[in-house]
Coordinates of C-alpha atoms and ligand atoms in Angstrom, one line a residue:
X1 CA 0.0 0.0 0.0
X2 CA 1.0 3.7 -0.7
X3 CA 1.8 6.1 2.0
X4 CA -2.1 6.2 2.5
X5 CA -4.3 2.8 3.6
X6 CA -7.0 4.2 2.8
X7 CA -9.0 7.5 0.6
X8 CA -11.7 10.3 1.1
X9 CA -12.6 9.7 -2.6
X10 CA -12.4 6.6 -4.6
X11 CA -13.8 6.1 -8.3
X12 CA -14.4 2.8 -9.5
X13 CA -14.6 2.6 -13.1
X14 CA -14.6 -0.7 -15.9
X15 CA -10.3 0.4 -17.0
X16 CA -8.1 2.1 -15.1
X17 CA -7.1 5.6 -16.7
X18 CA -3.7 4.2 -17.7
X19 CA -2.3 2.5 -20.6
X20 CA 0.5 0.2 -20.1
X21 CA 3.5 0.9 -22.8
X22 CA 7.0 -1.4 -23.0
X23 CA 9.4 0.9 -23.8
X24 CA 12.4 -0.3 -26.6
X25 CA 14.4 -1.2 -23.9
X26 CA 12.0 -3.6 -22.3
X27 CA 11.3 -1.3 -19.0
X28 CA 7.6 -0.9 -18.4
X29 CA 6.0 2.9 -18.4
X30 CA 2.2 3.9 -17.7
X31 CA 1.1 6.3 -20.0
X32 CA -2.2 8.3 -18.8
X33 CA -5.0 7.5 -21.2
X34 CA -6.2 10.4 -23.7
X35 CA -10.5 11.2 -23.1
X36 CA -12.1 13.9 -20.8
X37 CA -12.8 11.1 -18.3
X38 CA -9.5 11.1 -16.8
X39 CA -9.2 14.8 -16.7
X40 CA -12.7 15.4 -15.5
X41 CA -11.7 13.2 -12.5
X42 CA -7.8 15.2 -12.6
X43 CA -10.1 17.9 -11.2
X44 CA -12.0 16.3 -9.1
X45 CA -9.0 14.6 -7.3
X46 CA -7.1 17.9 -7.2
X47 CA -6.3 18.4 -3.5
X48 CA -8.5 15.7 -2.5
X49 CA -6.6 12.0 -1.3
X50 CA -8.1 10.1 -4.4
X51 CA -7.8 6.4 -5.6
X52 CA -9.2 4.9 -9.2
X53 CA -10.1 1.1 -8.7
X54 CA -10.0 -0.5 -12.1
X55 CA -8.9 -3.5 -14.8
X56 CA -5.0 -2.1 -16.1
X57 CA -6.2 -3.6 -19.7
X58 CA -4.0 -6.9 -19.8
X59 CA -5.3 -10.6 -19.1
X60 CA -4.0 -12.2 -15.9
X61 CA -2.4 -11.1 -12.8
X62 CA -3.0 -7.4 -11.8
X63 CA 0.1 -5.1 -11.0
X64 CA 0.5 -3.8 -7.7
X65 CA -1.2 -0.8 -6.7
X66 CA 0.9 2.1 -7.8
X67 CA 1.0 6.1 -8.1
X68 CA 0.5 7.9 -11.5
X69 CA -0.3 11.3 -12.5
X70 CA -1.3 12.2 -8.7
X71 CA -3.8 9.5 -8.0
X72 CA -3.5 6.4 -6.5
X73 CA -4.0 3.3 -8.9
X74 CA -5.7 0.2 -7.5
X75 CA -5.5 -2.8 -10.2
X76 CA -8.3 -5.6 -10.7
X77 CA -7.4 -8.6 -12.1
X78 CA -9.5 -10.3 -14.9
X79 CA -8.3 -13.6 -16.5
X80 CA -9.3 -14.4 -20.3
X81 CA -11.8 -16.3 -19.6
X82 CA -13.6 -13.3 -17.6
X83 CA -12.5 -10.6 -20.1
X84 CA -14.4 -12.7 -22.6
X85 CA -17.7 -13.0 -20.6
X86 CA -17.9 -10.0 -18.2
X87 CA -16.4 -7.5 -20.3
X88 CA -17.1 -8.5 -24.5
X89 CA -20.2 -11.1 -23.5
X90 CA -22.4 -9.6 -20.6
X91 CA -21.3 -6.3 -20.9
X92 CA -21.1 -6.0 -24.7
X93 CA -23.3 -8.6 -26.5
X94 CA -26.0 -8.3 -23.7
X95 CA -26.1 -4.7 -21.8
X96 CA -25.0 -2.7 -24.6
X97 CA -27.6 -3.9 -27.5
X98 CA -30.4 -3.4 -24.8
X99 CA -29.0 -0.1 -23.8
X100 CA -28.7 1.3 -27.5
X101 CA -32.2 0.5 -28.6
X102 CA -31.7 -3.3 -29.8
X103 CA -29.7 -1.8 -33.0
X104 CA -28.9 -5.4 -32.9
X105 CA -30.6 -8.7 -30.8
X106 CA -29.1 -8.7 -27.6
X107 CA -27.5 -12.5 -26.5
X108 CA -28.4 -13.9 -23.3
X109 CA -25.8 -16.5 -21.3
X110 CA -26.2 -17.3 -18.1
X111 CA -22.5 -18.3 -17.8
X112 CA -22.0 -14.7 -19.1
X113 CA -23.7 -13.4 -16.0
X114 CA -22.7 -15.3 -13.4
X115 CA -19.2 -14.0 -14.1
X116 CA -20.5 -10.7 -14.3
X117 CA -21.8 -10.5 -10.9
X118 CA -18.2 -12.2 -9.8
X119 CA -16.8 -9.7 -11.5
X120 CA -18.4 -7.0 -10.1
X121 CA -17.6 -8.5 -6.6
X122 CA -14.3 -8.2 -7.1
X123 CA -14.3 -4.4 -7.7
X124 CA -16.6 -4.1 -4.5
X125 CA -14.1 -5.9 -2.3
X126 CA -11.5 -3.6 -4.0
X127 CA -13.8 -0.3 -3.5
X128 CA -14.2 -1.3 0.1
X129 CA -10.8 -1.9 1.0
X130 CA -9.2 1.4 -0.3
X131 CA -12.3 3.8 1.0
X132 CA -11.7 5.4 4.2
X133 CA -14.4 5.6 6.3
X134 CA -17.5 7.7 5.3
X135 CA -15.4 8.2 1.8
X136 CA -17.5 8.9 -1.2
X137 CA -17.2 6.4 -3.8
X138 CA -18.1 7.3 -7.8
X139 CA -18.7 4.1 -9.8
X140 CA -18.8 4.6 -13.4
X141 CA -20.9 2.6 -16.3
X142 CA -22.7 0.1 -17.1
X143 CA -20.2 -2.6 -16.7
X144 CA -20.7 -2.5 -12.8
X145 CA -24.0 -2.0 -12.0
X146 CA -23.6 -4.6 -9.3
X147 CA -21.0 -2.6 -7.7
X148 CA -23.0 -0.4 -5.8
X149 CA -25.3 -2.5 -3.8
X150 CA -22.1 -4.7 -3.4
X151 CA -20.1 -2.4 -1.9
X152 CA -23.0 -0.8 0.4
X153 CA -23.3 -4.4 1.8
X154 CA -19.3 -4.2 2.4
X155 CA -19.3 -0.6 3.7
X156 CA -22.5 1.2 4.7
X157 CA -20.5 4.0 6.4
X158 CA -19.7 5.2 2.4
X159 CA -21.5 7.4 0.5
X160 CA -22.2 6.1 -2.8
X161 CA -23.0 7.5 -7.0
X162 CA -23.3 5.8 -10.0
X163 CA -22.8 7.2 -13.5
X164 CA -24.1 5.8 -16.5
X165 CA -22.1 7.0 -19.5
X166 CA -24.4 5.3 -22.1
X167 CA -28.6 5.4 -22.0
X168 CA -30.5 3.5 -19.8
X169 CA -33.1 1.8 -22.5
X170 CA -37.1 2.3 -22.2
X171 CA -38.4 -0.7 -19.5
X172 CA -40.0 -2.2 -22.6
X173 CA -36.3 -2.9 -23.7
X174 CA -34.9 -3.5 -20.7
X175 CA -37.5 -5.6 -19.0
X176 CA -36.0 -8.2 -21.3
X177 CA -33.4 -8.3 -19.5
X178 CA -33.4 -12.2 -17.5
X179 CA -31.7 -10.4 -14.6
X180 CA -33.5 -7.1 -14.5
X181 CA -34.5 -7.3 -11.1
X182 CA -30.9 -7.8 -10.3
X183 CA -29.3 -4.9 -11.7
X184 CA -32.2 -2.6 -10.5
X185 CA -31.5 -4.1 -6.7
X186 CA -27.6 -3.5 -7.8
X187 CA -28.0 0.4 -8.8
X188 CA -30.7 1.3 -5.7
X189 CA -27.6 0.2 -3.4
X190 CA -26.3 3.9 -4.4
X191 CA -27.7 7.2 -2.9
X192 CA -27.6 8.8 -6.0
X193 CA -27.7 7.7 -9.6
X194 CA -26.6 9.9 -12.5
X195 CA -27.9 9.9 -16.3
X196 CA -26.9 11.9 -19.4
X197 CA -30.5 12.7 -20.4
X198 CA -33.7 13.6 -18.3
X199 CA -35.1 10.3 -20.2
X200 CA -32.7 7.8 -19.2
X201 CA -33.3 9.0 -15.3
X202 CA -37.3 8.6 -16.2
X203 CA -36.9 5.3 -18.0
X204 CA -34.8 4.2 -14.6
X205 CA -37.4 5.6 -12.3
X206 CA -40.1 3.4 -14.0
X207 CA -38.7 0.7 -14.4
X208 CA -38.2 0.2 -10.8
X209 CA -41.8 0.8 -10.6
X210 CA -43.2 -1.7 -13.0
X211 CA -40.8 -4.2 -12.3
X212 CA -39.9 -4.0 -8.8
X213 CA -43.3 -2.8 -7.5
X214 CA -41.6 0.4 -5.6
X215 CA -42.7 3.9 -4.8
X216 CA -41.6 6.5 -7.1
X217 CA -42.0 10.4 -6.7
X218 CA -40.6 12.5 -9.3
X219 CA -36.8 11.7 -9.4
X220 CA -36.6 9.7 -5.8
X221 CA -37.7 6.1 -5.8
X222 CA -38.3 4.3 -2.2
X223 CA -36.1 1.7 -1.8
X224 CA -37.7 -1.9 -0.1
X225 CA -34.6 -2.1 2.1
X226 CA -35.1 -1.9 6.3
X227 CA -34.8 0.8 6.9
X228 CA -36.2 2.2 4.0
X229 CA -33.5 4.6 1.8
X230 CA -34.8 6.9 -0.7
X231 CA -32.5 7.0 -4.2
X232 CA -32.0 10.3 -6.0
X233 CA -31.9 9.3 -10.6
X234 CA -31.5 12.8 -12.6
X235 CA -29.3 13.9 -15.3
X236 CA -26.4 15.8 -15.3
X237 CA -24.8 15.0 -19.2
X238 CA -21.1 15.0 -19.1
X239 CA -18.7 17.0 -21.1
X240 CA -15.4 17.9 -22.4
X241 CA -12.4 20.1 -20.9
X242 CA -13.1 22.9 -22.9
X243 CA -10.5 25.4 -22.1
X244 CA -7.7 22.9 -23.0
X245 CA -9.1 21.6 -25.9
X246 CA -10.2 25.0 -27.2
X247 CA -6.1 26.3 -26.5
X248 CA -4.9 23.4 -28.2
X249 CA -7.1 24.0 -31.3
X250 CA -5.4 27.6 -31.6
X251 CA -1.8 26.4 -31.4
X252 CA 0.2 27.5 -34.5
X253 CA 1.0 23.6 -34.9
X254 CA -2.8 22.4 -35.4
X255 CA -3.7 25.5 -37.2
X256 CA -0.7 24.2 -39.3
X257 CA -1.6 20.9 -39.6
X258 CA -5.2 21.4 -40.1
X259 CA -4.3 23.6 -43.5
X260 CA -1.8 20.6 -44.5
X261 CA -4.6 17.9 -44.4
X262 CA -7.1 19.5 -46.4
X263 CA -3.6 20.4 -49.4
X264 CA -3.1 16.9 -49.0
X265 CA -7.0 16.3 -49.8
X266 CA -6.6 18.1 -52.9
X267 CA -7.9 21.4 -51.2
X268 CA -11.5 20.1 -51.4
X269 CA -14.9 22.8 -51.4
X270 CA -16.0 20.5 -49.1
X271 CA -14.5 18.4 -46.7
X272 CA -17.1 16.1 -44.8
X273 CA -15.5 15.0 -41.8
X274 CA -16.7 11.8 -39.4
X275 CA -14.7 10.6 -36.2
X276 CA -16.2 7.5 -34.4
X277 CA -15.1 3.6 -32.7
X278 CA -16.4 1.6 -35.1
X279 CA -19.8 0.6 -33.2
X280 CA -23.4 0.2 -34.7
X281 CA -24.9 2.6 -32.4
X282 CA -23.3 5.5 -34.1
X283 CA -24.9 5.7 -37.6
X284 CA -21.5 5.2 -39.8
X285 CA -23.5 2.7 -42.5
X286 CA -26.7 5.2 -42.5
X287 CA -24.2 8.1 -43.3
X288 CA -22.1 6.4 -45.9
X289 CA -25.3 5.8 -47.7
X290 CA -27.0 9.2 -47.2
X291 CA -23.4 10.0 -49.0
X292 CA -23.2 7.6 -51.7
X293 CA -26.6 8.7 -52.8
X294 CA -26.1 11.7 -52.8
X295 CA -23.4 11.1 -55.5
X296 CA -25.3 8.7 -57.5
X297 CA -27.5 11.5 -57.1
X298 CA -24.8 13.9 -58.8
X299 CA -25.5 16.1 -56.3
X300 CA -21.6 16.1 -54.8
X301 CA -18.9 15.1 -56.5
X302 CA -15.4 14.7 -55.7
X303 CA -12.6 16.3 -56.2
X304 CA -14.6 19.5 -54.8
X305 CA -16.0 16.7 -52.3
X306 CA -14.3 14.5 -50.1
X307 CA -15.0 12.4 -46.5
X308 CA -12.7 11.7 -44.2
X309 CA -13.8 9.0 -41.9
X310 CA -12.0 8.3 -38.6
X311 CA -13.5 4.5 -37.1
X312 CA -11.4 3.5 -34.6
X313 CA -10.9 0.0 -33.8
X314 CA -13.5 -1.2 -31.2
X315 CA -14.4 -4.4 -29.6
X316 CA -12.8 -6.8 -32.2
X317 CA -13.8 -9.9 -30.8
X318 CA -17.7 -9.3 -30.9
X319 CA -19.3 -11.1 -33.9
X320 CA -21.6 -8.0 -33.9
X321 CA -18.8 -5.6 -34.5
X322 CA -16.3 -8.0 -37.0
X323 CA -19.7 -7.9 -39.4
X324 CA -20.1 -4.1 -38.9
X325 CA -16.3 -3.8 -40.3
X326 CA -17.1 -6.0 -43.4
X327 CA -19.8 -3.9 -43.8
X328 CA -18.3 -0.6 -43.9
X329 CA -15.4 -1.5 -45.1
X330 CA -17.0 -3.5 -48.4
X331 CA -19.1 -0.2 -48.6
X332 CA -16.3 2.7 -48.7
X333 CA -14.5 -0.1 -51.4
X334 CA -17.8 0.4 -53.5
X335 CA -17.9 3.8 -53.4
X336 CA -14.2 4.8 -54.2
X337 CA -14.7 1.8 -57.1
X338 CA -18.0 4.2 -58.2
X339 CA -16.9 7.8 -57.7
X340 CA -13.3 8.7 -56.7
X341 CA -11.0 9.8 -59.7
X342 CA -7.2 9.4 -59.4
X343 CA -5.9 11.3 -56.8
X344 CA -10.0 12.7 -55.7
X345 CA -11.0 9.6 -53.6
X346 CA -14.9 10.1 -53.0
X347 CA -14.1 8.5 -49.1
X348 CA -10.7 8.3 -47.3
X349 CA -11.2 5.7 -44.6
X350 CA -9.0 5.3 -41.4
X351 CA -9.6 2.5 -39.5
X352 CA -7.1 4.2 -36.7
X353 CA -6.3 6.0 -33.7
X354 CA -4.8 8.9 -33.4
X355 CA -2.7 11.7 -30.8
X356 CA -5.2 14.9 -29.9
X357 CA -2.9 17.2 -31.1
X358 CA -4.3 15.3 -35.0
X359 CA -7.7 14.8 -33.7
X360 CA -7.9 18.8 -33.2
X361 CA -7.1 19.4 -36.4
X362 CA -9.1 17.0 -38.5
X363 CA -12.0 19.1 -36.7
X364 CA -10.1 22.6 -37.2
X365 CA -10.2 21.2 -41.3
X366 CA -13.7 20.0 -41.3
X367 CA -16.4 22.1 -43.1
X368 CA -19.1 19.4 -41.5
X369 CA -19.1 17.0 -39.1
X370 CA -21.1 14.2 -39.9
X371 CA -22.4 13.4 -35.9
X372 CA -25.2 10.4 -37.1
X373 CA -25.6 7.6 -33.9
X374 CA -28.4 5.6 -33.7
X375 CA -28.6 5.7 -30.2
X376 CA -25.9 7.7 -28.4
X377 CA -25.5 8.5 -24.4
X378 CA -23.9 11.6 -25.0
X379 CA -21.4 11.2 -28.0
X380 CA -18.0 13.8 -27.2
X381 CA -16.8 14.1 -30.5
X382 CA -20.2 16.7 -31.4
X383 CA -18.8 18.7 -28.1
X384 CA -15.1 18.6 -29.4
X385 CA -16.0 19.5 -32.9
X386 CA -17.5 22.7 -31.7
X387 CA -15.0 23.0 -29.0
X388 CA -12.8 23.5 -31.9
X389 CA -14.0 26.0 -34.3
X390 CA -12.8 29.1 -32.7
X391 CA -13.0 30.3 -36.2
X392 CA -16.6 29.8 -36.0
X393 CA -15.9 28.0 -38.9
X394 CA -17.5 24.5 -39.9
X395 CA -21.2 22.8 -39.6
X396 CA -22.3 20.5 -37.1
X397 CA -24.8 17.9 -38.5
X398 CA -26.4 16.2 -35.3
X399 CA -28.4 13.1 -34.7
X400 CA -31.3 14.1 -32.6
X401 CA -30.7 10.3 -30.9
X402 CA -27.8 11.5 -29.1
X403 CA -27.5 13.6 -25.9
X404 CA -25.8 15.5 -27.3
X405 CA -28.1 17.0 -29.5
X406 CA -30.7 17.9 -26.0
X407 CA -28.1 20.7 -25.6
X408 CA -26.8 21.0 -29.1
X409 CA -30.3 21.6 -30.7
X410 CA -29.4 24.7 -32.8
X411 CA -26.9 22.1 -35.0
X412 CA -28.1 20.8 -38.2
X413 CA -30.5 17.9 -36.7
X414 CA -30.9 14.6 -38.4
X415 CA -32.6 11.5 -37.7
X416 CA -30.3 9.2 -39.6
X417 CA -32.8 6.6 -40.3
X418 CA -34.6 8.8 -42.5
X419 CA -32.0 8.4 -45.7
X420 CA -33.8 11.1 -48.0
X421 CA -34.0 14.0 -44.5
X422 CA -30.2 13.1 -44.0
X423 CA -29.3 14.0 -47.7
X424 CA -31.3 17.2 -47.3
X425 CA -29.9 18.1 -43.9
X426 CA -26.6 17.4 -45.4
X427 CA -26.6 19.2 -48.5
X428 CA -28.3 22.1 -45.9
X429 CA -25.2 22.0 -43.9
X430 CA -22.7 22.4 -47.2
X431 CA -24.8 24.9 -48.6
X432 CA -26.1 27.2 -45.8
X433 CA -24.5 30.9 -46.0
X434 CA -21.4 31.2 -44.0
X435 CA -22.9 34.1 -41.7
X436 CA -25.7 32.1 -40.5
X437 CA -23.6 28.7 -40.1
X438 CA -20.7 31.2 -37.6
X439 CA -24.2 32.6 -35.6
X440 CA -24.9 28.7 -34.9
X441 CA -20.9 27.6 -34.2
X442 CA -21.2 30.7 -31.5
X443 CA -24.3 29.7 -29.7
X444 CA -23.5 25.9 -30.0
X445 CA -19.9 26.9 -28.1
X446 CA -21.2 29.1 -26.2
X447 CA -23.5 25.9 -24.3
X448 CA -20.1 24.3 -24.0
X449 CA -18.1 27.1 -22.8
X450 CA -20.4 27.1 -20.0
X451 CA -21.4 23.3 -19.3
X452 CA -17.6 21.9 -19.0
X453 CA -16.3 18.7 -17.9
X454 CA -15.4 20.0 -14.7
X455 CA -18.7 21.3 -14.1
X456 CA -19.9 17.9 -14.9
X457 CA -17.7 16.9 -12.0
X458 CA -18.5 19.2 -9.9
X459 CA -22.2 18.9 -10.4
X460 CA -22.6 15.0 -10.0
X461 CA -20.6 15.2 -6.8
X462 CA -22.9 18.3 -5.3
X463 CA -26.0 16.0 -5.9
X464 CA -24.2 13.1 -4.3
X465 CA -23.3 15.0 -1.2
X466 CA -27.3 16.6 -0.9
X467 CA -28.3 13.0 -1.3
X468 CA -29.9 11.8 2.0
X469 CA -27.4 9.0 3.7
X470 CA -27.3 7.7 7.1
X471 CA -23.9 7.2 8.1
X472 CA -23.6 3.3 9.9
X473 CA -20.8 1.8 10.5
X474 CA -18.6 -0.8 8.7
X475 CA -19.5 -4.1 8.1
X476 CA -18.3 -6.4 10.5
X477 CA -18.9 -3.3 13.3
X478 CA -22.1 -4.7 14.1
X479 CA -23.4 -3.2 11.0
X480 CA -26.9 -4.6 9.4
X481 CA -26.6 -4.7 5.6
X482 CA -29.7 -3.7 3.7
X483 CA -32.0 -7.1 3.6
X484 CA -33.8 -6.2 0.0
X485 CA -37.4 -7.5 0.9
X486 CA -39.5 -8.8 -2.0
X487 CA -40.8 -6.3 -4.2
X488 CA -45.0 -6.0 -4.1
X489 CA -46.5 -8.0 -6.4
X490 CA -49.5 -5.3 -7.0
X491 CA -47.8 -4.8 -10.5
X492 CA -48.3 -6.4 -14.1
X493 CA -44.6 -7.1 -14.6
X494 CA -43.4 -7.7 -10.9
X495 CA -42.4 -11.6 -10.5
X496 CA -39.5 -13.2 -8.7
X497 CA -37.1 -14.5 -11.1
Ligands
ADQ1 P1 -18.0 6.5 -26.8 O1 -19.0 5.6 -27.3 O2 -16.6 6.0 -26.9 O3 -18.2 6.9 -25.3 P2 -17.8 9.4 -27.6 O4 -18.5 10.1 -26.6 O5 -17.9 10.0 -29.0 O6 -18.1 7.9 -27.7 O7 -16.3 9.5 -27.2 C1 -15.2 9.0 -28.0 C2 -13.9 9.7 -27.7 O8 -12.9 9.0 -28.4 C3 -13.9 11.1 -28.1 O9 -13.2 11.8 -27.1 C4 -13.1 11.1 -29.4 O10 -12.3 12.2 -29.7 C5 -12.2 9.9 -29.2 N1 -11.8 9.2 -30.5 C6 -12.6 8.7 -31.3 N2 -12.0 8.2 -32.4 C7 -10.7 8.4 -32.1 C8 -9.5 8.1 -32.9 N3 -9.5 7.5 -34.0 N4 -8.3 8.5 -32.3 C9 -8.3 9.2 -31.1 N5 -9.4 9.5 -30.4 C10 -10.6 9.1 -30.9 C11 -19.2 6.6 -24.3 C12 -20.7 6.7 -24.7 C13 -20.9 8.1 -25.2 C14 -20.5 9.1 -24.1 C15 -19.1 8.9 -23.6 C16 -18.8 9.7 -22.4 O11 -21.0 5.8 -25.7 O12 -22.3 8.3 -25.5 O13 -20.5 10.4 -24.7 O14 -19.0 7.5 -23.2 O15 -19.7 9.6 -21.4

């Protein structure tokens, strides 16, 4: 253990916000991980004693707990075997599908959940033994859903939130779910619950009421525990660091390198620009065909036309996502085979990741962003787009299924699964005059500006602290965990499973 046993604050999240790198020489380094997580959380832990319990990202035994980057890092082990059934089985091929609408059928495996929930004990006996007492603990996501009631049971001094990055689905969806009842239980063992979107906080609160049978009012269900506890679900959408991103987009290097990109594009009109992981939920098929239409179309053509598309490499080993990649990739061949000329490529695909500094200015070089999701909790890469364009340059084209777009709304809005509306809203966002497009870049950063990552932060943890809790003591002190008696029955959809 460090120089501390224990912390005031401890965040419990799927990865840990490191990447392991081998240096040349064979010595091992840990490089912090890029994404407005870990610096949302840098804030947070400022002057506070902080810890970050959470999976380092390779099979097999964990490293020992170490310092980085002013936090203490608290490694959870996860063999193959669990990799492949918590984290790309449960997690991916069963939570995520239901989460995002069903974009595609959701697989159930029992053996898929039973590791889950031995999974998610493992970060609670974790959680528990690095909190001091009456800590606050932050767990993060869908992949540990368990976690809070777990760790409650462990340590009912602690005061508890949960975060859900992505969208917590309709209870029509997610009463499909064979072990509903169990992640409900899970999530009510936190005193408060965070959402991106005023919806997904509804869809939470009613599902516990149709399927568990408890009292709701407004944002506060009533637990069934003895005593009974009363659970806070409201939104509070997270964002990017704004201030650092927007001073890196005005560095004479990505100014630079944003100008070079679009020469080496041939100095398009138009450069359509779209930045994603290569996942279902976010819209990258619907878009390529609201694009090759509109150039069967001969509305667009390159050379004055070209799209960039950024998918980085996501979840490899899930059937779901190795088809998607056929897909796309079978796709873009067809429509460089159809449209590009030599040297004016109709699509440039880049199935990559790459540094911030480049991210910055493939946005700085974009004349539209091409932000299309199905279903997406927030989706970052609208807020970074805009973050950006301190030129007030460039068109946001927005998907009204992310949350993004619930504070984005001014963007050019799209539902993608209306093909002929997306070439239209498209060919709006090329075409509009300049001087109307900068009044909507202003507005759109000017919600950013004000709604940062660290007010995110800042906000979620305010709610946490106003949330009612009643201090006990630790387990093992004569503590009496929460018994979770059997929900009423009075309900259509309330059964014991
Ligand atoms: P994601 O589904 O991963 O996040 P998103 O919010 O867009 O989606 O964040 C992706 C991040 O990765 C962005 O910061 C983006 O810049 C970066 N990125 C994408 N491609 C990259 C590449 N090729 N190289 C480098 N960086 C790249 C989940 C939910 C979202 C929610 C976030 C945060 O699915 O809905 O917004 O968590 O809560």
């Amino acid at each position: 253990m460090s120089k501390h046993e224990t912390f005031d604050l401890v965040i419990a999240a799927n990865r840990l916000p490191v990447d392991r790198v081998v240096q040349p020489d064979g010595t091992v380094e840990w490089h912090r991980s890029p994404g407005g997580l870990v610096t949302a959380m840098d804030s947070v832990m400022r002057g506070r004693d902080g810890a970050w319990v959470g999976w380092a990202g390779e099979a097999g035994e964990a490293p020992e707990p170490f310092e980085e980057a002013g936090m203490w890092l608290h490694p959870v082990p996860l063999d193959a075997d669990e990799i492949a059934q918590y984290y790309e089985g449960l997690s991916n091929d069963t939570l995520w599908p239901i989460y995002h609408d069903v974009i595609v059928p959701a697989r159930f495996h029992r053996a898929w959940w039973r590791v889950y929930r031995t999974v998610n004990e493992r970060f609670a006996d974790a959680v528990s033994k690095v909190a001091a007492e009456g800590a606050t603990v932050w767990i993060h996501d869908y992949q540990l859903q368990l976690v809070p009631a777990l760790v409650r049971e462990r340590r009912p001094d602690v005061k508890i939130g949960w975060f859900n990055h992505i969208p917590f689905p309709p209870v029509e969806l997610f009463a499909q779910l064979p072990w509903r009842q169990q992640i409900l239980e899970g999530l009510l063992g936190a005193d408060y619950l965070g959402f991106q979107r005023v919806a997904d906080a509804g869809n939470f609160v009613r599902a516990c009421r149709q399927l568990l049978g408890l009292t709701t009012k407004g944002e506060v269900v009533t637990t069934s525990s003895q005593p009974a506890r009363q659970v806070r679900a409201s939104a509070v959408p997270i964002s990017i660091d704004y201030a650092e991103l927007e001073a890196l987009s005005r560095t004479p290097e990505v100014r630079a390198r944003a100008k070079e990109i679009r020469a080496s594009l041939g100095n398009p009109k138009t450069l359509l620009l779209g930045v994603d992981r290569l996942d279902y939920t976010k819209g990258i098929r619907h878009r390529l065909k609201a694009y090759e239409e509109l150039l069967a179309d001969g509305k667009i053509a390159p050379p004055d036309i070209t799209f960039v598309q950024v998918a980085t490499p996501s979840r490899e080993r899930v059937d779901a996502y190795k088809r998607l990649r056929t897909e796309i990739e079978t796709t873009v061949g067809r429509i460089n085979g159809m449209y590009s000329g030599i040297g004016a490529a109709a699509v440039h695909y880049l199935h990559h990741s790459y540094p911030r500094e480049e991210m910055a200015a493939l946005f700085l070089a974009a004349d539209v962003m091409l932000v299309t999701p199905l279903r997406d909790g927030m989706n970052l890469v609208a807020k970074e787009y805009v973050t950006c364009r301190h030129d007030l340059g460039g068109a946001l084209v927005l998907s009204e299924f992310t949350g993004a777009y619930h504070e984005l709304h001014q963007a050019f809005v799209c539902n993608p699964h209306d093909i002929e509306g997306l070439k239209n809203t498209i060919l709006r966002a090329i075409q509009t005059d300049p001087k109307d497009k900068r009044r909507i870049m202003r507005s759109l950063r000017r919600r950013i500006a004000n709604h940062d990552v660290q007010q995110w932060a800042s906000r979620f943890l305010a709610n946490l602290d106003a949330a009612p809790h009643k201090p006990r003591r630790k387990a093992g002190e004569e503590a009496q965990p929460d018994a979770q008696a059997p929900p009423a029955t009075d309900s259509p959809l309330v059964h014991r499973s």
